Amino acid sequence: MSAILKTRDLKLHHKTARGPLRAVDGISLTLDEGETLGLVGESGCGKSTLARCIVGISEPTDGVLEIAGVTDGARRPSRHQRARAVQMIFQDPSGALNPRLKVDRIIEEPLMVHGIGSRAERKARVLETAEKVGLAAHHLKRLPHELSGGQRQRVSIARSLTLDPGILVCDEAVSALDVSIQAQVLNLFLDLQKELGLAYLFISHDLSVVRYISHRIAVMYLGRIVEIGPAEEVWKRRSHPYTRALVGAIPDEAVRRDGAELLEGDVPSPVNLPSGCRFRTRCPLAQAKCATDEPALADVGGGLSVACHFPG
Amino acid sequence: MRLSRDTAAFRLISHPSGAIGLILLILVAAMAVSAGWLFPAGPWTMVGAPRVWPGADPRFPLGTDSMGRDILTELFYGSRVSLAIGIVSALVSLVFGTLVGAIAGYYGRWIDDLLMRLTDAVQTIPSFLAAIAIVGVIGPSLTTITIAIAIVSWPMIARLVRADFLKLRSLDFVQSCRIIGMSDLRIIFTQILPNCLAPIIVSSSVLVATAIIVEASLSFLGLGDPNVMSWGTILNVGRQELRSGWYMTAIPALALVVTVLALNLISDALNDSLNPRLKERS
């Protein structure tokens, strides 16, 4: 399998009066064709900013971003080029659709922008894509507010699929849906991956959702990846104390019994980062060393990499 | 989309103040259209004795002015000028204000700062004085009056549009359009603008009303186009006879009041009928 998305030391620092706000602070990851990489972390850890950099709504301030072989930088992909390689699904399906346009027009728009096909061909393509995501023909003449949340998210998915992208960035794509609908949409994502060979960057704060859909999981804290590896390894070994805390926060008795402690306090400000390890202020294992040396991602076996001086 | 526009139009007609405003405005428009047929001699001809009071001579139901011209004829021809200047200058300021507001709101940053400081600067100038100055310098004609009015009234629209663009540009559906590769111009005109039309339409009728008043005021001060008969011209002529023949100023003033009132009523009704949150109420 070859990598369809690569980032190397990707950074996005916002300028603020009190110094740079390190929203994304050196992310290196790869996403293979047809693979799902789950990205978890608390709100404010930079997950969404990373997603915005990848789809091109935000400009990274430093680092390399390579999408489908086209490198960011000197030969930066244009908005047009990038659209064919990577698309995004948003959290709130009602905000992601233009309230004044009918569903068929919303799904057709990417084809119109890229000048693909004749009118009749586009119509056929819209119908085909709509069926693929489980929408019926009678949904196509409706306005977004006349559909349910799950149906709206299907419309978003159909819209993003019309350009045949290799990568779909799903930013909390199921978080706003009812639990029963969540399962349906997650299964739709799995089916589409099987059928179309899509690669997903699946962002969520919910580790149990991410574990269900991902091949690999990356755990993010304050703009950095603190643990990355195969989904089951991350889930079972929980090598980084932050991963343990995230698992411990899942309101499920069977998991909680493991004795993981709940996190206390808030995420430190990304403007004023702690010295050394950024997690040390909330870490139950923190030692003197953690305040001086910042741990780098290191292989701990089983394909798992962890950024901690005392991996469990 | 056609369906929703139809229902908005229906709500406008069934709205009490909308109906009254529309009827009044249609009457004024009918005056403007029929002036040439009903009074082929034009408004400038002396047709009878000067200073005939309304009702005194059946040939001049609204009387004659100090030069013996028929006031009814003048009123009909004047409605042409008022409506034309009102609509054209409102359109010009609408287009310019929308462009400035859209660009400032969509791009933000220094473009926004630059355009908004410009808007502030224009807005701080007392608009009527500015109109007088512009017409005074360039010379009075229909075109310069129209442009002068447009120059002083676009900032209101620009602010309105900018505020809506600021709100809408960060919404996911706009971001999603960037992600599918849509160009900025296309996003501005096909995605954001249709979603902020309602306040623009509502304020445009007020814009027309303001323009009509400014034009009449300029003509009243003798800064109107000397070649056209506007309501302000009648006022200007009648002003000198204010003590002996107050009807000469009262009649055109009433026409102005009715027209401006009609436009304000329509604006009010538009606000209600285009506001989706009030849909259930009516």
Coordinates of C-alpha atoms in Angstrom, one line a residue:
Chain A
M1 CA 0.0 0.0 0.0
S2 CA 1.2 3.5 -0.8
A3 CA 0.8 6.6 1.2
I4 CA -1.9 8.9 -0.2
L5 CA -1.4 11.6 2.4
K6 CA 1.8 12.6 4.2
T7 CA 2.6 15.3 6.6
R8 CA 6.0 16.1 8.0
D9 CA 6.4 18.3 11.0
L10 CA 3.3 20.2 10.0
K11 CA 2.7 23.4 12.1
L12 CA 0.1 26.0 12.3
H13 CA 0.8 28.8 14.8
H14 CA -1.6 31.6 15.1
K15 CA -0.2 35.0 16.0
T16 CA -1.6 36.4 19.2
A17 CA -0.6 39.3 21.4
R18 CA 0.9 36.9 24.0
G19 CA 3.0 35.0 21.5
P20 CA 2.3 32.2 19.0
L21 CA -0.7 30.0 19.7
R22 CA 0.5 26.5 18.7
A23 CA -2.7 24.9 17.4
V24 CA -0.8 22.3 15.4
D25 CA 2.8 21.9 16.5
G26 CA 4.8 19.4 14.4
I27 CA 2.5 16.6 13.2
S28 CA 4.1 13.9 11.1
L29 CA 1.8 11.2 9.9
T30 CA 1.0 9.1 6.8
L31 CA -2.3 7.8 5.6
D32 CA -2.3 4.8 3.2
E33 CA -4.7 4.2 0.4
G34 CA -7.9 2.6 1.7
E35 CA -6.8 3.0 5.3
T36 CA -8.6 4.6 8.2
L37 CA -6.6 6.7 10.6
G38 CA -8.5 7.7 13.7
L39 CA -7.5 10.9 15.4
V40 CA -8.6 11.4 19.0
G41 CA -8.0 14.0 21.6
E42 CA -9.9 16.5 23.8
S43 CA -11.5 19.5 22.3
G44 CA -8.9 22.2 21.7
C45 CA -6.1 19.8 21.0
G46 CA -5.7 20.8 17.4
K47 CA -7.6 18.0 15.6
S48 CA -9.9 20.2 13.7
T49 CA -7.1 22.7 12.8
L50 CA -5.1 19.8 11.4
A51 CA -8.1 18.7 9.4
R52 CA -8.5 22.3 8.1
C53 CA -4.9 22.4 7.0
I54 CA -5.2 19.1 5.1
V55 CA -8.3 20.2 3.2
G56 CA -6.9 23.6 2.5
I57 CA -9.2 25.9 4.5
S58 CA -6.3 26.9 6.7
E59 CA -2.7 27.5 5.7
P60 CA -0.1 25.6 7.7
T61 CA 2.7 28.0 8.8
D62 CA 5.5 25.4 8.5
G63 CA 6.1 21.8 7.5
V64 CA 5.4 19.6 4.5
L65 CA 2.0 18.4 3.3
E66 CA 1.8 15.9 0.5
I67 CA -1.5 14.9 -0.9
A68 CA -1.7 12.2 -3.6
G69 CA 1.9 12.9 -4.6
V70 CA 1.6 16.6 -4.8
T71 CA 3.7 18.4 -2.3
D72 CA 2.7 21.6 -0.5
G73 CA 5.1 24.4 -0.9
A74 CA 6.6 25.5 -4.2
R75 CA 4.2 23.4 -6.3
R76 CA 1.3 23.8 -3.9
P77 CA -1.9 22.1 -5.2
S78 CA -4.5 24.6 -6.2
R79 CA -7.9 24.6 -4.6
H80 CA -9.2 22.9 -7.7
Q81 CA -6.6 20.1 -7.7
R82 CA -6.8 19.5 -4.0
A83 CA -10.6 19.1 -4.2
R84 CA -10.3 16.0 -6.4
A85 CA -7.9 14.4 -3.9
V86 CA -9.4 15.2 -0.5
Q87 CA -12.9 16.1 0.7
M88 CA -14.3 16.7 4.1
I89 CA -17.4 15.8 6.1
F90 CA -18.4 18.3 8.8
Q91 CA -19.8 17.7 12.3
D92 CA -23.0 19.6 12.0
P93 CA -24.8 18.3 8.9
S94 CA -27.3 21.2 8.9
G95 CA -24.7 23.9 8.8
A96 CA -22.7 22.1 6.1
L97 CA -25.5 22.4 3.5
N98 CA -26.6 25.6 1.9
P99 CA -30.2 26.1 3.3
R100 CA -31.5 27.6 0.0
L101 CA -30.5 24.8 -2.3
K102 CA -32.2 21.6 -3.0
V103 CA -30.4 18.3 -2.3
D104 CA -29.8 17.4 -5.9
R105 CA -28.2 20.8 -6.6
I106 CA -26.0 20.4 -3.4
I107 CA -24.7 17.0 -4.6
E108 CA -24.3 18.3 -8.2
E109 CA -22.3 21.4 -7.3
P110 CA -18.8 19.8 -7.2
L111 CA -19.4 18.4 -10.7
M112 CA -20.5 21.8 -11.9
V113 CA -17.5 23.6 -10.4
H114 CA -15.2 21.2 -12.1
G115 CA -17.1 21.2 -15.4
I116 CA -17.6 17.4 -15.4
G117 CA -20.1 15.9 -17.7
S118 CA -23.2 17.2 -19.5
R119 CA -26.3 18.2 -17.6
A120 CA -27.8 14.7 -18.2
E121 CA -24.6 13.0 -17.2
R122 CA -24.4 15.0 -14.0
K123 CA -28.0 14.2 -13.2
A124 CA -27.3 10.5 -13.6
R125 CA -24.2 10.8 -11.5
V126 CA -26.1 12.6 -8.7
L127 CA -28.8 9.9 -8.7
E128 CA -26.2 7.1 -8.6
T129 CA -24.2 8.7 -5.8
A130 CA -27.3 9.4 -3.8
E131 CA -28.3 5.7 -4.0
K132 CA -24.8 4.7 -3.0
V133 CA -25.2 6.6 0.3
G134 CA -28.7 5.4 0.9
L135 CA -30.8 8.4 -0.2
A136 CA -33.9 7.8 -2.3
A137 CA -34.8 9.7 -5.4
H138 CA -37.6 11.6 -3.6
H139 CA -35.1 13.1 -1.2
L140 CA -33.3 14.9 -4.0
K141 CA -36.0 17.5 -4.6
R142 CA -36.1 18.5 -0.9
L143 CA -34.5 21.3 0.9
P144 CA -32.0 20.4 3.7
H145 CA -34.2 21.5 6.5
E146 CA -36.9 19.0 5.4
L147 CA -34.5 16.1 6.0
S148 CA -33.5 14.4 9.2
G149 CA -30.0 14.7 10.7
G150 CA -28.9 11.3 9.4
Q151 CA -30.2 12.0 5.9
R152 CA -28.5 15.4 5.9
Q153 CA -25.2 13.7 6.8
R154 CA -25.8 11.3 3.9
V155 CA -26.2 14.3 1.6
S156 CA -22.9 15.7 2.8
I157 CA -21.2 12.4 2.1
A158 CA -22.8 12.1 -1.4
R159 CA -21.6 15.7 -2.2
S160 CA -18.1 14.8 -1.1
L161 CA -18.0 11.6 -3.1
T162 CA -19.0 13.0 -6.5
L163 CA -15.4 14.1 -7.3
D164 CA -14.0 10.6 -6.5
P165 CA -11.5 11.8 -3.9
G166 CA -9.1 9.3 -2.5
I167 CA -9.2 10.8 1.0
L168 CA -12.2 11.8 3.1
V169 CA -11.5 13.9 6.2
C170 CA -14.3 13.3 8.7
D171 CA -14.3 15.9 11.4
E172 CA -16.5 14.6 14.2
A173 CA -18.7 13.3 11.4
V174 CA -21.1 11.3 13.6
S175 CA -20.8 13.2 16.9
A176 CA -23.9 15.3 16.3
L177 CA -26.1 12.3 15.4
D178 CA -28.3 10.1 17.6
V179 CA -26.6 6.9 18.7
S180 CA -28.7 4.7 16.5
I181 CA -28.1 6.9 13.5
Q182 CA -24.4 7.0 14.4
A183 CA -24.1 3.3 13.9
Q184 CA -25.8 3.5 10.5
V185 CA -23.5 6.3 9.3
L186 CA -20.4 4.5 10.6
N187 CA -21.5 1.4 8.7
L188 CA -22.0 3.5 5.6
F189 CA -18.4 4.7 5.9
L190 CA -17.2 1.1 6.2
D191 CA -19.2 0.0 3.2
L192 CA -18.0 3.0 1.1
Q193 CA -14.4 2.2 2.0
K194 CA -14.9 -1.4 0.8
E195 CA -16.5 -0.3 -2.4
L196 CA -14.4 2.7 -3.3
G197 CA -11.1 2.1 -1.5
L198 CA -11.4 5.4 0.3
A199 CA -8.9 6.5 2.9
Y200 CA -10.4 8.2 6.0
L201 CA -8.9 10.6 8.5
F202 CA -11.5 10.1 11.1
I203 CA -11.5 12.7 13.8
S204 CA -13.4 12.3 17.0
H205 CA -13.2 13.0 20.7
D206 CA -14.9 9.6 21.2
L207 CA -12.3 6.8 21.4
S208 CA -14.9 4.0 21.2
V209 CA -16.2 5.3 17.9
V210 CA -12.7 5.7 16.5
R211 CA -11.7 2.2 17.7
Y212 CA -14.7 0.8 15.8
I213 CA -13.9 2.3 12.4
S214 CA -10.1 2.7 12.4
H215 CA -7.2 0.6 11.3
R216 CA -4.8 2.8 13.2
I217 CA -5.3 5.4 15.9
A218 CA -3.4 8.6 16.6
V219 CA -3.9 10.3 20.0
M220 CA -3.3 14.1 20.0
Y221 CA -2.6 16.3 22.9
L222 CA -1.9 20.1 22.6
G223 CA -1.0 20.1 18.9
R224 CA 1.3 17.0 19.1
I225 CA 0.7 13.3 18.5
V226 CA 1.5 11.4 21.8
E227 CA 0.7 7.9 20.7
I228 CA 0.1 6.3 17.3
G229 CA -0.3 2.7 16.3
P230 CA -2.6 -0.1 15.2
A231 CA -6.1 0.4 16.6
E232 CA -6.2 -2.7 18.8
E233 CA -2.7 -2.1 20.2
V234 CA -3.5 1.5 21.2
W235 CA -6.8 0.3 22.8
K236 CA -5.4 -2.7 24.6
R237 CA -2.0 -1.4 25.7
R238 CA -2.8 2.2 26.4
S239 CA 0.9 3.0 26.7
H240 CA 0.6 6.7 27.1
P241 CA -0.9 7.9 30.3
Y242 CA -3.1 10.3 28.3
T243 CA -4.6 7.4 26.3
R244 CA -5.3 5.7 29.6
A245 CA -7.1 8.7 30.8
L246 CA -9.1 9.0 27.6
V247 CA -10.2 5.4 27.9
G248 CA -11.0 5.9 31.5
A249 CA -13.3 8.8 30.6
I250 CA -15.6 6.5 28.6
P251 CA -18.7 6.1 30.7
D252 CA -18.7 2.3 30.7
E253 CA -18.3 0.3 33.9
A254 CA -16.4 -2.6 32.2
V255 CA -13.7 -0.3 31.0
R256 CA -13.5 1.9 34.1
R257 CA -12.7 -1.1 36.3
D258 CA -9.2 -1.1 34.9
G259 CA -8.3 1.4 37.4
A260 CA -7.5 4.3 35.0
E261 CA -7.7 7.6 36.7
L262 CA -9.8 10.5 35.4
L263 CA -8.0 13.6 34.3
E264 CA -8.2 16.7 36.4
G265 CA -7.9 20.3 35.4
D266 CA -8.1 21.9 32.1
V267 CA -5.9 21.6 29.0
P268 CA -3.0 24.1 29.4
S269 CA -3.0 27.1 27.1
P270 CA -1.5 26.4 23.7
V271 CA 0.1 29.9 23.9
N272 CA 1.9 29.1 27.2
L273 CA 3.0 25.5 27.0
P274 CA 4.4 23.6 29.9
S275 CA 8.2 23.0 29.7
G276 CA 9.3 19.5 28.8
C277 CA 6.4 17.1 28.3
R278 CA 3.2 19.0 27.6
F279 CA 1.1 16.5 29.4
R280 CA 3.1 16.6 32.6
T281 CA 0.8 19.1 34.4
R282 CA -2.0 16.6 34.3
C283 CA 0.0 13.4 34.3
P284 CA -0.2 11.0 37.3
L285 CA 3.3 9.7 36.5
A286 CA 5.1 13.0 36.1
Q287 CA 8.7 13.0 37.4
A288 CA 11.4 15.7 37.5
K289 CA 12.7 14.5 34.1
C290 CA 9.3 15.3 32.5
A291 CA 9.7 19.0 33.2
T292 CA 13.0 19.3 31.4
D293 CA 13.0 16.9 28.5
E294 CA 10.3 16.7 25.9
P295 CA 9.7 13.0 25.0
A296 CA 9.8 12.2 21.3
L297 CA 7.7 9.5 19.6
A298 CA 9.5 6.2 20.2
D299 CA 8.7 2.7 19.0
V300 CA 7.6 0.5 21.9
G301 CA 7.0 -2.6 19.8
G302 CA 3.9 -4.0 18.0
G303 CA 3.9 -1.0 15.6
L304 CA 3.1 1.3 18.5
S305 CA 4.9 4.6 18.9
V306 CA 4.6 6.6 22.2
A307 CA 5.9 10.0 23.3
C308 CA 6.4 9.3 27.0
H309 CA 9.4 8.8 29.3
F310 CA 7.5 6.2 31.2
P311 CA 5.3 4.3 28.7
G312 CA 3.1 1.7 30.4
Chain B
M1 CA -36.6 28.3 -4.5
R2 CA -39.4 29.5 -6.8
L3 CA -42.0 28.3 -4.3
S4 CA -40.5 30.2 -1.4
R5 CA -40.3 33.4 -3.4
D6 CA -44.0 33.0 -4.4
T7 CA -45.0 32.6 -0.8
A8 CA -43.0 35.6 0.2
A9 CA -44.7 37.6 -2.5
F10 CA -48.0 36.3 -1.3
R11 CA -47.3 37.3 2.3
L12 CA -46.3 40.7 1.1
I13 CA -49.7 41.3 -0.6
S14 CA -51.7 39.9 2.3
H15 CA -49.8 42.0 4.8
P16 CA -52.0 45.0 5.6
S17 CA -49.3 47.7 5.4
G18 CA -47.8 45.9 2.4
A19 CA -51.1 46.0 0.5
I20 CA -51.7 49.7 1.3
G21 CA -48.1 50.6 0.4
L22 CA -48.2 48.7 -2.9
I23 CA -51.5 50.4 -3.9
L24 CA -50.1 53.9 -3.1
L25 CA -46.9 53.1 -5.0
I26 CA -48.8 51.7 -8.0
L27 CA -50.9 55.0 -8.1
V28 CA -47.7 57.1 -8.1
A29 CA -46.2 54.9 -10.8
A30 CA -49.4 55.2 -12.9
M31 CA -49.1 59.0 -12.6
A32 CA -45.5 58.8 -14.0
V33 CA -46.5 56.5 -16.8
S34 CA -49.7 58.4 -17.9
A35 CA -48.3 61.9 -17.6
G36 CA -47.4 62.1 -21.3
W37 CA -50.8 60.9 -22.5
L38 CA -53.0 62.9 -20.1
F39 CA -51.0 66.2 -20.4
P40 CA -49.3 66.2 -23.8
A41 CA -48.6 69.9 -23.5
G42 CA -46.0 69.3 -20.8
P43 CA -45.6 70.9 -17.3
W44 CA -43.9 74.1 -18.4
T45 CA -46.7 75.7 -20.5
M46 CA -48.7 78.6 -19.1
V47 CA -52.3 77.4 -19.4
G48 CA -54.3 80.0 -17.4
A49 CA -54.2 82.8 -14.9
P50 CA -51.6 82.6 -12.1
R51 CA -52.5 81.7 -8.5
V52 CA -55.8 80.0 -9.2
W53 CA -56.8 78.2 -6.0
P54 CA -57.7 74.5 -6.1
G55 CA -61.3 74.0 -6.9
A56 CA -61.8 77.6 -8.2
D57 CA -61.6 76.7 -11.8
P58 CA -62.8 73.2 -13.0
R59 CA -60.0 73.2 -15.7
F60 CA -57.4 73.3 -12.9
P61 CA -58.6 71.0 -10.1
L62 CA -55.4 71.6 -8.1
G63 CA -55.0 75.2 -9.1
T64 CA -52.2 77.0 -10.9
D65 CA -48.8 78.3 -9.6
S66 CA -47.4 81.8 -9.7
M67 CA -46.6 81.4 -13.4
G68 CA -50.0 80.1 -14.4
R69 CA -48.9 76.5 -14.9
D70 CA -51.3 73.7 -14.0
I71 CA -50.2 72.1 -10.7
L72 CA -51.9 68.7 -11.5
T73 CA -49.8 68.5 -14.6
E74 CA -46.7 69.4 -12.7
L75 CA -47.5 66.8 -10.1
F76 CA -47.8 64.0 -12.8
Y77 CA -44.5 65.0 -14.5
G78 CA -42.8 65.4 -11.2
S79 CA -43.6 61.8 -10.2
R80 CA -41.5 60.7 -13.1
V81 CA -38.4 62.5 -11.9
S82 CA -38.9 61.4 -8.3
L83 CA -39.4 57.7 -9.1
A84 CA -36.6 57.6 -11.7
I85 CA -34.0 59.3 -9.5
G86 CA -35.1 57.3 -6.5
I87 CA -34.9 53.9 -8.2
V88 CA -31.7 54.5 -10.2
S89 CA -29.7 56.0 -7.3
A90 CA -31.0 53.2 -5.0
L91 CA -29.8 50.7 -7.6
V92 CA -26.4 52.2 -8.0
S93 CA -25.8 52.5 -4.2
L94 CA -27.2 49.0 -3.8
V95 CA -24.7 47.5 -6.3
F96 CA -21.8 49.5 -5.0
G97 CA -22.6 49.0 -1.3
T98 CA -23.1 45.2 -1.8
L99 CA -19.8 44.9 -3.6
V100 CA -17.9 46.8 -1.0
G101 CA -19.6 44.9 1.9
A102 CA -19.2 41.5 0.3
I103 CA -15.5 41.9 -0.4
A104 CA -14.8 43.4 3.0
G105 CA -16.8 40.7 4.9
Y106 CA -15.6 37.8 2.8
Y107 CA -11.9 38.6 2.7
G108 CA -11.5 40.2 6.1
R109 CA -8.1 41.3 7.3
W110 CA -6.6 44.4 5.8
I111 CA -9.1 44.6 2.9
D112 CA -11.9 44.8 5.5
D113 CA -10.0 47.4 7.5
L114 CA -9.4 49.5 4.4
L115 CA -12.9 49.3 3.0
M116 CA -14.6 49.9 6.3
R117 CA -12.5 52.9 7.1
L118 CA -13.5 54.3 3.8
T119 CA -17.2 53.5 4.6
D120 CA -16.8 55.2 8.0
A121 CA -15.3 58.2 6.4
V122 CA -18.2 58.6 3.9
Q123 CA -20.7 57.9 6.6
T124 CA -19.4 60.6 8.9
I125 CA -20.0 63.3 6.3
P126 CA -23.5 64.7 6.7
S127 CA -25.1 63.1 3.6
F128 CA -27.4 66.0 2.6
L129 CA -24.5 68.6 2.8
A130 CA -22.3 66.2 0.8
A131 CA -25.0 65.9 -1.9
I132 CA -25.3 69.7 -2.1
A133 CA -21.6 70.0 -2.4
I134 CA -21.3 67.4 -5.1
V135 CA -24.2 68.8 -7.2
G136 CA -22.9 72.4 -6.5
V137 CA -19.4 71.5 -7.8
I138 CA -20.4 69.3 -10.8
G139 CA -23.5 71.2 -11.8
P140 CA -27.1 70.2 -11.5
S141 CA -28.4 67.5 -13.9
L142 CA -30.3 64.3 -13.5
T143 CA -27.1 62.3 -13.7
T144 CA -25.1 64.2 -11.2
I145 CA -28.0 64.3 -8.7
T146 CA -28.4 60.5 -9.1
I147 CA -24.7 60.0 -8.6
A148 CA -24.6 62.4 -5.6
I149 CA -27.4 60.5 -3.9
A150 CA -25.8 57.2 -4.6
I151 CA -22.4 58.3 -3.2
V152 CA -23.9 59.4 0.1
S153 CA -26.2 56.4 0.6
W154 CA -24.1 53.3 -0.2
P155 CA -22.3 53.0 3.2
M156 CA -25.5 51.8 4.9
I157 CA -25.8 48.9 2.5
A158 CA -22.1 48.1 2.7
R159 CA -22.3 47.8 6.5
L160 CA -25.4 45.6 6.3
V161 CA -23.9 43.2 3.7
R162 CA -20.5 43.1 5.5
A163 CA -22.2 42.0 8.8
D164 CA -24.0 39.2 7.0
F165 CA -20.9 38.1 5.1
L166 CA -18.9 38.0 8.3
K167 CA -21.5 35.8 9.9
L168 CA -22.0 33.5 6.9
R169 CA -18.4 33.1 5.6
S170 CA -17.3 30.9 8.5
L171 CA -20.3 28.6 8.3
D172 CA -19.5 25.0 7.2
F173 CA -21.5 25.2 3.9
V174 CA -19.3 28.0 2.7
Q175 CA -16.1 26.2 3.8
S176 CA -17.4 23.2 2.1
C177 CA -17.7 25.1 -1.2
R178 CA -14.0 26.1 -0.8
I179 CA -13.2 22.4 -0.3
I180 CA -15.0 21.3 -3.5
G181 CA -12.8 23.8 -5.3
M182 CA -15.2 26.7 -5.9
S183 CA -13.7 30.1 -6.6
D184 CA -14.1 33.0 -4.2
L185 CA -16.2 35.0 -6.6
R186 CA -18.6 32.1 -7.2
I187 CA -18.9 31.5 -3.5
I188 CA -19.6 35.2 -2.9
F189 CA -22.3 35.5 -5.5
T190 CA -23.9 32.1 -5.7
Q191 CA -23.6 30.9 -2.1
I192 CA -23.4 33.8 0.4
L193 CA -25.3 36.6 -1.3
P194 CA -28.6 34.7 -1.9
N195 CA -28.5 34.0 1.9
C196 CA -28.4 37.6 2.9
L197 CA -30.8 39.1 0.3
A198 CA -33.6 39.7 2.7
P199 CA -32.2 42.6 4.7
I200 CA -30.8 44.1 1.4
I201 CA -34.3 44.0 -0.2
V202 CA -35.9 45.5 2.9
S203 CA -33.5 48.4 3.1
S204 CA -33.6 49.1 -0.6
S205 CA -37.2 50.5 -0.4
V206 CA -36.0 52.8 2.4
L207 CA -33.1 53.8 0.2
V208 CA -35.5 54.8 -2.6
A209 CA -37.6 56.8 -0.2
T210 CA -34.5 58.6 1.1
A211 CA -33.3 59.3 -2.4
I212 CA -36.7 60.9 -3.3
I213 CA -36.5 63.2 -0.3
V214 CA -32.9 64.2 -1.1
E215 CA -33.8 65.0 -4.7
A216 CA -36.8 67.0 -3.7
S217 CA -34.7 68.9 -1.1
L218 CA -32.1 69.7 -3.7
S219 CA -34.7 71.0 -6.2
F220 CA -36.3 72.9 -3.4
L221 CA -33.0 74.7 -2.8
G222 CA -32.8 75.4 -6.5
L223 CA -30.1 72.8 -7.1
G224 CA -32.3 70.5 -9.1
D225 CA -32.0 69.9 -12.8
P226 CA -33.4 73.1 -14.4
N227 CA -34.7 71.1 -17.4
V228 CA -37.0 68.8 -15.5
M229 CA -40.0 69.4 -13.4
S230 CA -39.7 67.6 -10.1
W231 CA -41.8 67.8 -7.0
G232 CA -39.0 69.8 -5.5
T233 CA -39.2 72.3 -8.3
I234 CA -42.9 72.9 -7.5
L235 CA -41.9 73.4 -3.9
N236 CA -39.2 75.9 -4.9
V237 CA -41.7 77.9 -7.0
G238 CA -44.4 77.7 -4.3
R239 CA -42.1 78.7 -1.5
Q240 CA -42.1 82.4 -2.6
E241 CA -45.9 82.4 -2.3
L242 CA -46.0 80.6 1.0
R243 CA -48.2 83.2 2.7
S244 CA -50.7 83.9 -0.1
G245 CA -50.9 80.5 -1.7
W246 CA -49.8 77.8 0.7
Y247 CA -51.5 75.2 -1.5
M248 CA -48.6 75.5 -4.0
T249 CA -46.3 73.9 -1.4
A250 CA -48.8 71.7 0.4
I251 CA -49.8 69.7 -2.7
P252 CA -46.3 68.6 -3.8
A253 CA -45.4 68.0 -0.2
L254 CA -48.4 65.8 0.3
A255 CA -47.3 63.8 -2.8
L256 CA -43.9 63.3 -1.3
V257 CA -45.3 62.2 2.0
V258 CA -47.6 59.7 0.3
T259 CA -44.8 58.2 -1.8
V260 CA -42.3 58.0 1.1
L261 CA -45.0 56.5 3.3
A262 CA -45.8 53.9 0.7
L263 CA -42.2 52.9 0.4
N264 CA -41.8 52.7 4.2
L265 CA -44.9 50.6 4.5
I266 CA -43.6 48.2 1.8
S267 CA -40.3 48.0 3.6
D268 CA -42.0 47.1 6.8
A269 CA -44.1 44.4 5.1
L270 CA -41.1 43.1 3.3
N271 CA -39.3 42.7 6.6
D272 CA -42.1 40.6 8.0
S273 CA -42.7 38.5 4.9
L274 CA -39.0 37.8 4.3
N275 CA -38.2 37.0 7.9
P276 CA -38.6 33.2 8.2
R277 CA -39.1 33.4 11.9
L278 CA -42.3 35.3 11.5
K279 CA -43.7 32.9 9.0
E280 CA -46.0 31.2 11.5
R281 CA -47.4 34.4 12.8
S282 CA -49.1 35.6 9.7

